[in-house]
Short mmCIF file of C-alpha atoms and ligand atoms in Angstrom, two decimals:
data_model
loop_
_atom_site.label_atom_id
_atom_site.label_comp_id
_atom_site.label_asym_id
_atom_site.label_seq_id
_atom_site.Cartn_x
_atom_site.Cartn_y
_atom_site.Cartn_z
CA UNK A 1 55.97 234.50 -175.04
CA UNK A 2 52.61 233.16 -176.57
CA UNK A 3 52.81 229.51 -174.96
CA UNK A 4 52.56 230.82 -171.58
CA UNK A 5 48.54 231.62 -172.29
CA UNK A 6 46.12 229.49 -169.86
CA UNK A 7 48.93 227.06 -168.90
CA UNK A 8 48.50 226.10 -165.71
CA UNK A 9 51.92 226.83 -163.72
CA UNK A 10 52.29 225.48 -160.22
CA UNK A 11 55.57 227.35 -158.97
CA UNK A 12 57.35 226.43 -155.88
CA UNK A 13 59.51 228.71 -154.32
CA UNK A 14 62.45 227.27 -151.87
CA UNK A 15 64.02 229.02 -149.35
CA UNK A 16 67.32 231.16 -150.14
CA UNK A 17 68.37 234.93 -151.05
CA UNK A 18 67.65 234.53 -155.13
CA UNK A 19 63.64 233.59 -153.83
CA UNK A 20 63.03 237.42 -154.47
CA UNK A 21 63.38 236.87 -157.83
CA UNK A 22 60.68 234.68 -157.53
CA UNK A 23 58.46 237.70 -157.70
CA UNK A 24 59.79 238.71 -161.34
CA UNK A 25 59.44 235.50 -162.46
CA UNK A 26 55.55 235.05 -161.47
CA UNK A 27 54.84 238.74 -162.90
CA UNK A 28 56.38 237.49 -166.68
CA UNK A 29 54.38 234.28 -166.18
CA UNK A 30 51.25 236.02 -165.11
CA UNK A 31 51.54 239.10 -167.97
CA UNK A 32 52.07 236.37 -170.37
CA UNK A 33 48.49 234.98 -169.22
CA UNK A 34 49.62 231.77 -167.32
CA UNK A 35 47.66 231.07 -164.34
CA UNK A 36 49.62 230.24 -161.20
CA UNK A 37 49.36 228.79 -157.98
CA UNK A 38 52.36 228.66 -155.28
CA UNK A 39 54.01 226.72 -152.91
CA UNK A 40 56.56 228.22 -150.51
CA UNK A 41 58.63 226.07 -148.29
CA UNK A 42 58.97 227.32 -144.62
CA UNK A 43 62.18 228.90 -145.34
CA UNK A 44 60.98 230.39 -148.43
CA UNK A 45 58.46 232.32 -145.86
CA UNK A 46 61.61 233.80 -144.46
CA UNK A 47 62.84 235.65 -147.99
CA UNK A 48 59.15 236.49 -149.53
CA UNK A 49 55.89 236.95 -147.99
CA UNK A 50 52.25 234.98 -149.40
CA UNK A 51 50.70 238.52 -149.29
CA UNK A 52 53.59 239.89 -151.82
CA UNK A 53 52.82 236.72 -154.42
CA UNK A 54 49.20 236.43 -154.03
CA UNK A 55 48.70 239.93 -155.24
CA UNK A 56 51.04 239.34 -158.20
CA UNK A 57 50.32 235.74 -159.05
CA UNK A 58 46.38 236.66 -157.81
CA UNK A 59 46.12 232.56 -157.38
CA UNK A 60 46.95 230.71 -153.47
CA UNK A 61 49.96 230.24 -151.73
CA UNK A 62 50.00 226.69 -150.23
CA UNK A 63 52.74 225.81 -147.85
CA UNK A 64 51.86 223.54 -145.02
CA UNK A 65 51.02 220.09 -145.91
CA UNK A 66 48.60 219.14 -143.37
CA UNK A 67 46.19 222.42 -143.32
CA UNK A 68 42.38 221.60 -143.00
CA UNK A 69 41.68 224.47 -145.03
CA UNK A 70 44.22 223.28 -147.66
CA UNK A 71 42.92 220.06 -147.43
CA UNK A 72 39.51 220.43 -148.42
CA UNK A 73 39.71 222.56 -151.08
CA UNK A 74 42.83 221.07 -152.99
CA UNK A 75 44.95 218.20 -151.63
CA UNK A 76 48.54 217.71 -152.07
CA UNK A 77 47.34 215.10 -154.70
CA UNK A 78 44.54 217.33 -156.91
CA UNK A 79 47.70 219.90 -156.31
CA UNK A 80 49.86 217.76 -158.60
CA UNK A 81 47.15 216.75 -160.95
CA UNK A 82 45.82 220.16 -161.36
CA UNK A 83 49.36 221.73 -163.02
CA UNK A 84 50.06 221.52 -166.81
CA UNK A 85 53.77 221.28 -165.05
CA UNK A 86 55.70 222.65 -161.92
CA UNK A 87 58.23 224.63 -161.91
CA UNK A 88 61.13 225.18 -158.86
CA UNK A 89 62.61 228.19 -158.86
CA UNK A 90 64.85 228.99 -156.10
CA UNK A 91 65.55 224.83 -156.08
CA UNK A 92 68.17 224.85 -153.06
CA UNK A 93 70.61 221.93 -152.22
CA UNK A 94 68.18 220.87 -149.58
CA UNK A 95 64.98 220.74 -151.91
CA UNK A 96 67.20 218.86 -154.55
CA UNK A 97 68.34 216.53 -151.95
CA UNK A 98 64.93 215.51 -151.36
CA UNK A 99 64.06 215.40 -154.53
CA UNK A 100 66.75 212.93 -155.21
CA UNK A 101 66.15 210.48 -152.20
CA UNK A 102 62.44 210.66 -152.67
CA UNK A 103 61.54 212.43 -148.88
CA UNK A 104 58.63 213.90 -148.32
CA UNK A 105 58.61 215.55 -145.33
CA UNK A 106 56.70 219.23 -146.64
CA UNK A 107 54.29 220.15 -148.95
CA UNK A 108 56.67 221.34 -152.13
CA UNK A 109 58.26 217.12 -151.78
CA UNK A 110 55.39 215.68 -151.56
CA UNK A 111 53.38 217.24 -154.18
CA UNK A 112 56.61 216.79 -156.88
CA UNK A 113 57.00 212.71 -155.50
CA UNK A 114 53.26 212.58 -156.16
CA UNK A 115 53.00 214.31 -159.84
CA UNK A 116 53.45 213.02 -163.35
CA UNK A 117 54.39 216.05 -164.45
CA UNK A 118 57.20 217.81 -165.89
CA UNK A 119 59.45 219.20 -163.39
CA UNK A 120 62.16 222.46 -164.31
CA UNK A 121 64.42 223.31 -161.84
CA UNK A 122 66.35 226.50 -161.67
CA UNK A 123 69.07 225.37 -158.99
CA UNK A 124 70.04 228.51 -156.79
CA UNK A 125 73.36 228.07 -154.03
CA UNK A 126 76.54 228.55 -153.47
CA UNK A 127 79.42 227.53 -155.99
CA UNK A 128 81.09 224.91 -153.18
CA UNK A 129 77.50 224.02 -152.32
CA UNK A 130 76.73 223.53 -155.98
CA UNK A 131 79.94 221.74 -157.14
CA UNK A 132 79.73 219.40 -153.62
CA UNK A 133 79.48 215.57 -154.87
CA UNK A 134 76.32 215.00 -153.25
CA UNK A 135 74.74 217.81 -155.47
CA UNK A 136 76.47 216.57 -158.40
CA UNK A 137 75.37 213.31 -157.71
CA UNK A 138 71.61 214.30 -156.58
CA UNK A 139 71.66 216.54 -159.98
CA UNK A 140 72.55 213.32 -162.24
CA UNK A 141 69.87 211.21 -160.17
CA UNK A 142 66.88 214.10 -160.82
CA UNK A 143 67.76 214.34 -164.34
CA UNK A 144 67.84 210.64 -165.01
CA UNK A 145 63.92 210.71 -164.21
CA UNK A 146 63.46 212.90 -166.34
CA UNK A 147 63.55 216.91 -164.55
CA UNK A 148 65.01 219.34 -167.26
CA UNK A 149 67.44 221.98 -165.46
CA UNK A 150 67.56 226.10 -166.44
CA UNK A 151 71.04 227.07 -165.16
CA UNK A 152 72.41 228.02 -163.00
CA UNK A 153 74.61 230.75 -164.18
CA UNK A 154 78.12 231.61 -163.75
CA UNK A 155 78.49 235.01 -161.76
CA UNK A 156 79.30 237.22 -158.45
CA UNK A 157 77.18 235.63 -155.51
CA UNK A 158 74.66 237.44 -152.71
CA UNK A 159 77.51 235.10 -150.50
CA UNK A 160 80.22 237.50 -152.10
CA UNK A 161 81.92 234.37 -153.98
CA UNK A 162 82.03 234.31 -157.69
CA UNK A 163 81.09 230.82 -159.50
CA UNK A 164 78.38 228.68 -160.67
CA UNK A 165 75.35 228.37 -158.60
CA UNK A 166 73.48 231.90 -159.61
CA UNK A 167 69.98 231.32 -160.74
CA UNK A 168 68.88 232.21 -164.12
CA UNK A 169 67.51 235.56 -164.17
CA UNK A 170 63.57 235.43 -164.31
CA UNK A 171 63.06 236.27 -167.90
CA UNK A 172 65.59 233.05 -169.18
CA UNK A 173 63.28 231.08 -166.67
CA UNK A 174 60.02 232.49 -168.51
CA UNK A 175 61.61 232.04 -171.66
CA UNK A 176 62.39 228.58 -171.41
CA UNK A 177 59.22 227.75 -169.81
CA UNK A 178 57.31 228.86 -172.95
CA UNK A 179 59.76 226.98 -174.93
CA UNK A 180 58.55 224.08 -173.05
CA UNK A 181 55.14 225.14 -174.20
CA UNK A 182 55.81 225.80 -177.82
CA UNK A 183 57.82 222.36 -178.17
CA UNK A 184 54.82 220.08 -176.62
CA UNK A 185 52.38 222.36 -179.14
CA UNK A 186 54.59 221.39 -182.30
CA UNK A 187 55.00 217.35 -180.88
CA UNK A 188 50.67 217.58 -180.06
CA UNK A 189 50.12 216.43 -184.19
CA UNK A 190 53.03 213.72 -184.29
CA UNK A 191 51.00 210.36 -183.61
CA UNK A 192 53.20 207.41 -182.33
CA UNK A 193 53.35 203.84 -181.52
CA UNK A 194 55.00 201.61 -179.16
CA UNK A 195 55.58 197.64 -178.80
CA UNK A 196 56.15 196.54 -175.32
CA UNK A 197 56.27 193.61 -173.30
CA UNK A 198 57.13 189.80 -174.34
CA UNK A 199 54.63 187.93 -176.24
CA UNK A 200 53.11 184.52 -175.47
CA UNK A 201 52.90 181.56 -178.09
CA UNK A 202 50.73 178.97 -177.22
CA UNK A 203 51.99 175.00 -177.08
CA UNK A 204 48.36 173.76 -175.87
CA UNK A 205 45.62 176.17 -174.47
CA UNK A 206 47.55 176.25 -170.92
CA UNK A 207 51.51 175.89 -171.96
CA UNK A 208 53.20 178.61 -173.96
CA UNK A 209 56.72 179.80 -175.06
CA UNK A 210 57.87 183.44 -174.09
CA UNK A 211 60.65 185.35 -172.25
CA UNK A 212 61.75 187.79 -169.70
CA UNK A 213 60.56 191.19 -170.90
CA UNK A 214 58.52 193.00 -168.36
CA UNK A 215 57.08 195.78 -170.68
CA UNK A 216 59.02 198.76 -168.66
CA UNK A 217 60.85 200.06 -171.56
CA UNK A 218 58.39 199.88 -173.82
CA UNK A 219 55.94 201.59 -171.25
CA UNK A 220 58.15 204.56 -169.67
CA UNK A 221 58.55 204.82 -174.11
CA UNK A 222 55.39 205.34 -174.12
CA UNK A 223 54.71 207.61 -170.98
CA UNK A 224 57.52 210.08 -172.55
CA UNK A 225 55.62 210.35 -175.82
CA UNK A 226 52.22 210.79 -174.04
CA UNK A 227 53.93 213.85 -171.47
CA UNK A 228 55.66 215.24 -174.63
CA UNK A 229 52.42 215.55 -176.72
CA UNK A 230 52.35 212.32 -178.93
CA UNK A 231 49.13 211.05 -179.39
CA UNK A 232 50.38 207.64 -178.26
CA UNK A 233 49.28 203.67 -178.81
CA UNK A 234 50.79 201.27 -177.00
CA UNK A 235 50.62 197.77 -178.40
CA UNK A 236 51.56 195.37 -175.32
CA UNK A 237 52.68 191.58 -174.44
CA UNK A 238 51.18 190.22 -170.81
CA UNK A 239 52.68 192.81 -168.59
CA UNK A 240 51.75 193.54 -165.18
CA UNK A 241 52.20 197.06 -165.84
CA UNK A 242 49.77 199.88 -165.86
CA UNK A 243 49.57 202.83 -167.84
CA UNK A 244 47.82 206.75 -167.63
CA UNK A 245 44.25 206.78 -169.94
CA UNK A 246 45.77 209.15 -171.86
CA UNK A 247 47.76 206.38 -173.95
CA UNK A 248 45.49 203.97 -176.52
CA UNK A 249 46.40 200.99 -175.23
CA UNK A 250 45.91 197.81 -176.77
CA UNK A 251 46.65 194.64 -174.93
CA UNK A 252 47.77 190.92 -177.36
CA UNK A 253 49.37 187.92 -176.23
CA UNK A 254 50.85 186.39 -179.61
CA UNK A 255 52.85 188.17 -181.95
CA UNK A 256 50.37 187.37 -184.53
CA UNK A 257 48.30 189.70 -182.42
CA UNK A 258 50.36 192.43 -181.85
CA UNK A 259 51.65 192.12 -186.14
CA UNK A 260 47.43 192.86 -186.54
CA UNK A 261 46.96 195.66 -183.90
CA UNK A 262 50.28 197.02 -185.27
CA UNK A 263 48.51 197.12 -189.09
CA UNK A 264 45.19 198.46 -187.67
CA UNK A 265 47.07 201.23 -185.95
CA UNK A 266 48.71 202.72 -188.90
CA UNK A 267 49.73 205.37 -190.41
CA UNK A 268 51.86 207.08 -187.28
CA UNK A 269 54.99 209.46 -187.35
CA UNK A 270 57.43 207.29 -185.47
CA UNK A 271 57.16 203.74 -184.45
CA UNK A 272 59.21 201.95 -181.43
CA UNK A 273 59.28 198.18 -181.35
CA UNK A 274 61.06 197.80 -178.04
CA UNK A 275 58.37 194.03 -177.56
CA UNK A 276 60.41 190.63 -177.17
CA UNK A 277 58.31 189.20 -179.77
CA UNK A 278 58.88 185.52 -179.92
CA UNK A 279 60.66 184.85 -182.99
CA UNK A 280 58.81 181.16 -183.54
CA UNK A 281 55.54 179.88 -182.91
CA UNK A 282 53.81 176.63 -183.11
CA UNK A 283 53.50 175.24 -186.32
CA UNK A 284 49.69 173.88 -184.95
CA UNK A 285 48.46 174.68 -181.73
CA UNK A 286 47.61 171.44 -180.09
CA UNK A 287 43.53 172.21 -179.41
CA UNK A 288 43.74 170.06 -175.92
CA UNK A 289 45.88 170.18 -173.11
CA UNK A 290 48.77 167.50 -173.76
CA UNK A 291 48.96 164.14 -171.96
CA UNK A 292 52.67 163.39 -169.97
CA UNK A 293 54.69 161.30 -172.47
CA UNK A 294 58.36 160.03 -172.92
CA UNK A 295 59.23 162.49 -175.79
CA UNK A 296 57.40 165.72 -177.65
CA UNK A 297 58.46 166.99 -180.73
CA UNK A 298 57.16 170.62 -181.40
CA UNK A 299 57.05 171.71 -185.01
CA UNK A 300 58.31 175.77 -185.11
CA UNK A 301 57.19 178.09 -187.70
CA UNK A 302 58.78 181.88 -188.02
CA UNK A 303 56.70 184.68 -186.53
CA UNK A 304 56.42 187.77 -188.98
CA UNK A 305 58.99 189.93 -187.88
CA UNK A 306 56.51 193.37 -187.20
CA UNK A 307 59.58 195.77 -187.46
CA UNK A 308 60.88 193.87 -190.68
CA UNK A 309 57.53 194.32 -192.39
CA UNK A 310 56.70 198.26 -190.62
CA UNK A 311 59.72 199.09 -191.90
CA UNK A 312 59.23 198.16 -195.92
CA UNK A 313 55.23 199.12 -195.54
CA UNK A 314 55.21 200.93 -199.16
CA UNK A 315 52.51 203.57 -198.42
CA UNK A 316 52.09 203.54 -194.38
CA UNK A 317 55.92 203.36 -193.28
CA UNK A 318 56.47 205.77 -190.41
CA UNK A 319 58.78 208.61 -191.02
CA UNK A 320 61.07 207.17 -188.52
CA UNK A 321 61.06 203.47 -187.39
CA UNK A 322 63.26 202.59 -184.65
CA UNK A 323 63.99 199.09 -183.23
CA UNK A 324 65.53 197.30 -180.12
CA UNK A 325 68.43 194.93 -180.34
CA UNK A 326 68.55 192.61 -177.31
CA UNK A 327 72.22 191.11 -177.44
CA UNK A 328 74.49 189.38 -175.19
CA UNK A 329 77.98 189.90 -176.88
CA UNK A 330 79.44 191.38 -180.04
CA UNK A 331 76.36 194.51 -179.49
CA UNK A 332 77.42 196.90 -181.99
CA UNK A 333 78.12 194.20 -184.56
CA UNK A 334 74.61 192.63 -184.01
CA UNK A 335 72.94 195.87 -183.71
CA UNK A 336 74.38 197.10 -186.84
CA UNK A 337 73.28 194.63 -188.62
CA UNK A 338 70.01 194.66 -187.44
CA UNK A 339 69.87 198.35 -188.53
CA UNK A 340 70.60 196.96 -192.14
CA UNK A 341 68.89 193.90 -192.05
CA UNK A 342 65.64 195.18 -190.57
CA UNK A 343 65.42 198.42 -193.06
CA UNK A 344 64.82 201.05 -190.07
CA UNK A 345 66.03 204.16 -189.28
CA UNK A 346 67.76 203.58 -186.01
CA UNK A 347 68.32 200.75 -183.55
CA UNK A 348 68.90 200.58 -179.98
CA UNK A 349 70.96 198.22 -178.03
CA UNK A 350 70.68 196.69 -174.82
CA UNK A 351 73.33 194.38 -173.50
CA UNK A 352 70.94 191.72 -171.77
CA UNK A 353 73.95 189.73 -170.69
CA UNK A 354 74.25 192.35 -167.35
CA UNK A 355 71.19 191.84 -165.13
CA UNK A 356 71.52 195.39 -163.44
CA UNK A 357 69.93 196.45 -167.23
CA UNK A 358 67.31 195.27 -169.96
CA UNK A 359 65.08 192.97 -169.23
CA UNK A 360 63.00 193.40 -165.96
CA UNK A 361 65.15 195.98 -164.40
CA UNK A 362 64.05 199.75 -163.87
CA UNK A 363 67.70 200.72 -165.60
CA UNK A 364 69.07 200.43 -168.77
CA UNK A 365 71.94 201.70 -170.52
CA UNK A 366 71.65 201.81 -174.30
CA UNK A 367 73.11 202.73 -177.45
CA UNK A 368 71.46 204.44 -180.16
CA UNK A 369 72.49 203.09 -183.58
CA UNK A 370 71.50 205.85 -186.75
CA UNK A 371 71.12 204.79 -190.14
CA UNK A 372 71.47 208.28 -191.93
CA UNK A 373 73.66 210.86 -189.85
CA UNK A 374 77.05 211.77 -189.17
CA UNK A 375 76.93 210.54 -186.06
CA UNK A 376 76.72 206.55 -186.21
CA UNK A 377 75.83 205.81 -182.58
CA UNK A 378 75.45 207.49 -179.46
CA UNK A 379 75.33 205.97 -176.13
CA UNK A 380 72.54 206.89 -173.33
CA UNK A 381 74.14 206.59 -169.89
CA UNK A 382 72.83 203.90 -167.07
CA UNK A 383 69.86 205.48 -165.80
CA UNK A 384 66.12 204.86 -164.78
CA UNK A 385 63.80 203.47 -168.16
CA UNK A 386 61.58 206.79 -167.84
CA UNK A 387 65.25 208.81 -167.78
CA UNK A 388 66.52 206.43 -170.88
CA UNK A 389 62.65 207.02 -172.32
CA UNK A 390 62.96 211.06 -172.15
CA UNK A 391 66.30 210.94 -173.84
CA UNK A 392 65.33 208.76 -176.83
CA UNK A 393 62.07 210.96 -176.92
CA UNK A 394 64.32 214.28 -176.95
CA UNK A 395 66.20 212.86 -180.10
CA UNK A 396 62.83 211.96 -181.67
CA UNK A 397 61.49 215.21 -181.64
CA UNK A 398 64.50 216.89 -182.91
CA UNK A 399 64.40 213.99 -185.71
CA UNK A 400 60.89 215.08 -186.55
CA UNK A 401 61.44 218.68 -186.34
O1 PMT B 1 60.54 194.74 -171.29
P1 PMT B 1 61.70 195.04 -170.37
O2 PMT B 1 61.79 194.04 -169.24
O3 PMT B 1 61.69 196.45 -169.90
O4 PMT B 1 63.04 194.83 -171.18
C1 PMT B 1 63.32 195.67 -172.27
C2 PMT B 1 63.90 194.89 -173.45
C3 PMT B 1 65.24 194.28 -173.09
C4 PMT B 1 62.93 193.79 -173.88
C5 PMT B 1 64.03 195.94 -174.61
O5 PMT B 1 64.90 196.96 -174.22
C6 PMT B 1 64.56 195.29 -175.87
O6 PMT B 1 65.74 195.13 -176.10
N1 PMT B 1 63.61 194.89 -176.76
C7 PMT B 1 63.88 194.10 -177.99
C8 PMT B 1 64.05 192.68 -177.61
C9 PMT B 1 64.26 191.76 -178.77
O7 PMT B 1 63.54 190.80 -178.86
O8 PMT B 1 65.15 192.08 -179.62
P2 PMT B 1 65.44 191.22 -180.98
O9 PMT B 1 66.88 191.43 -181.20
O10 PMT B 1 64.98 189.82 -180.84
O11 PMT B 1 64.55 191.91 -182.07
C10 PMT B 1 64.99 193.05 -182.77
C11 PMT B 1 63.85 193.97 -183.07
O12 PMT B 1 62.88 193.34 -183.91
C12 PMT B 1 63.07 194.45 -181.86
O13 PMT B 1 62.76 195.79 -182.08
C13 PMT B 1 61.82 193.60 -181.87
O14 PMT B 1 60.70 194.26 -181.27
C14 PMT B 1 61.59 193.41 -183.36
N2 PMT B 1 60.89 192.16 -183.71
C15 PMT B 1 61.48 190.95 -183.52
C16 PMT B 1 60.80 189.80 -183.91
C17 PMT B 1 59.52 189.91 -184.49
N3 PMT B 1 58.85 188.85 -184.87
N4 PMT B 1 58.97 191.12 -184.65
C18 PMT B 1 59.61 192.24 -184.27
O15 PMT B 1 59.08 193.35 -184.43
#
């Protein structure tokens, strides 16, 4: 386990009988040379003591969110920001619950609602407890934003039932943390590039023509790349939207704009055009504002379409160029010939006609179009953009792998 070394590992510990496992796992993180720092939840306190993990992890135990001493020398914010990602092992039914609904009523909730980190949960309860609705449901919820899962196991409970609900034994938890590791060390060289965001094209200097896209897709997109080791531009429309420093971002307005940005940012590994760029602009921008009259005839001329021309780039095309298809009816018809007409690897559909997904909502529900595999298309379940975001990313990386 060589991707463990100087990662920074902020571990929280919940409360229930597999917590003394907890130990195990901190002494394979800390042999491994991760450093660590701990949060137990009150009725973590009850299965393991601070004293027991501070001499193994030899970092703090933090548990109660509003301790002076805490406080002053790391908040529950500098908490989040400090870990390279955090990692819940015991995760009970209660912890997930909150996770889920977004409470933050102790230290381990609040510093998770306040990180932008990656989150692994080992789940650890009882089989009923585990298979209960609400966990199934508060499960589906956490991993539509984007937490990955380790387990839990099949196998003979401390409750004496037998079922799924066991946590995975600290070394599969190690393990797969350093996996984590190792994949975001082979994704750090892949350089991408994202369109987001609708673009404006100018009638007169005050009047324009554009649409509904808010830039979320293109920006969670983005956000997944950046937290999976891309070294990320984002090329966006007007948005509202902000975005972490650690993505290049490069704001246009017209499409001619974002066609040069797009040019100047080349070569990259994998390209998303997810923008709404306007297909037409004005044939000549009227220089003043125009006067009220009884008729106005606007000349259109086509925009370049950026993904047509990425696509057939003889010497800079990405190794894998992947557009959006905004349709309204007949999606996989339109999509697949978008795949075809547009010459890249894989499209992705939104149906725009439902307002609960595409443009301006924090859902979507898409489906993956593939040029060159068995599989034709695959669908992505509704779920949160970042959720939707991870999932495209997780196909990217096997793509480029
Ligand atoms: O921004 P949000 O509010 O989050 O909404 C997200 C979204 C609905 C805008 C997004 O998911 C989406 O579907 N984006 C593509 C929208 C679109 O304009 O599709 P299109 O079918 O018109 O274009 C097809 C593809 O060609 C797109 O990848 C588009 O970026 C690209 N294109 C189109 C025209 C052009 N001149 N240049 C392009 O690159």
């Amino acid at each position: 386990m060589k991707n463990l070394l100087n990662k920074k590992i902020l571990f929280i510990i919940c409360g229930g009988i597999s917590a003394y496992k907890s130990l195990e796992t901190i002494r394979l993180f800390k042999k491994n040379g991760a450093e660590i720092k701990t949060i137990l939840t009150t009725s973590a306190k009850k299965f393991v003591t601070p004293l027991s993990i501070t001499s193994l992890s030899q970092g703090k135990v933090y548990s109660d969110l509003f301790s002076v001493e805490n406080e002053t020398e790391m908040d529950h914010i500098s908490l989040s920001r400090w870990a390279d990602i955090i990692v819940i092992a015991p995760a009970t039914a209660n912890t997930i619950s909150k996770l889920a609904q977004g409470t933050t009523d102790d230290l381990a909730s609040t510093v998770v609602l306040a990180s932008d980190k990656d989150i692994i949960l080992a789940p650890a309860m009882n089989v009923r407890m585990w298979e209960h609705p609400t966990t199934k449901t508060n499960i589906k919820k956490l991993k539509g934003f984007g937490y990955k899962l380790i387990g839990p196991d099949v196998g003979d409970m401390a409750c004496g039932e037998y079922g799924e609900g066991k946590m995975s034994d600290p070394s599969v938890i190690a393990e797969e943390v350093d996996k984590y590791f190792l994949n975001q060390k082979n994704n750090k060289k892949f350089k991408a590039l994202v369109t987001a965001g609708p673009t404006n094209e100018y009638i007169d200097p005050v009047r324009f023509i554009t649409n509904k896209s808010s830039g979320k897709q293109g920006y969670e997109l983005a956000k997944s790349l950046s937290k999976k080791g891309f070294d990320t531009t984002l090329i966006s429309g007007p948005t509202n939207l902000e975005i972490t420093k650690d993505i290049n971002l490069i704001k246009v307005e017209t499409a001619d704009e974002m066609l040069v940005a797009t040019q100047e940012n080349l070569p990259v590994d994998v390209a998303i055009f997810s923008a709404a760029v306007a297909d037409f602009k004005i044939n000549k921008k009227y220089e003043n504002k125009i006067k009220k009259q009884e008729n106005l005839n606007l000349n259109l001329e086509k925009n370049v379409d950026i993904l047509h021309y990425v696509s057939n780039h003889n010497s800079m095309r990405p190794e894998l160029v992947i557009g959006f298809a905004a349709e309204t009816n007949e999606i996989d018809k339109n999509a697949e010939e978008k795949l075809n007409k547009k010459s890249c690897d894989w499209i992705i559909s939104n149906d725009v006609s439902n307002k609960d997904i595409g443009f301006n909502s924090d859902y979507n529900e898409v489906t993956i179009h593939y040029k060159n595999k068995d599989v034709k298309k695959e669908k992505l379940s509704y779920k949160k953009k970042s959720g939707i975001s991870d999932e495209i990313v997780d196909r990217i990386i096997d793509q480029l792998n």
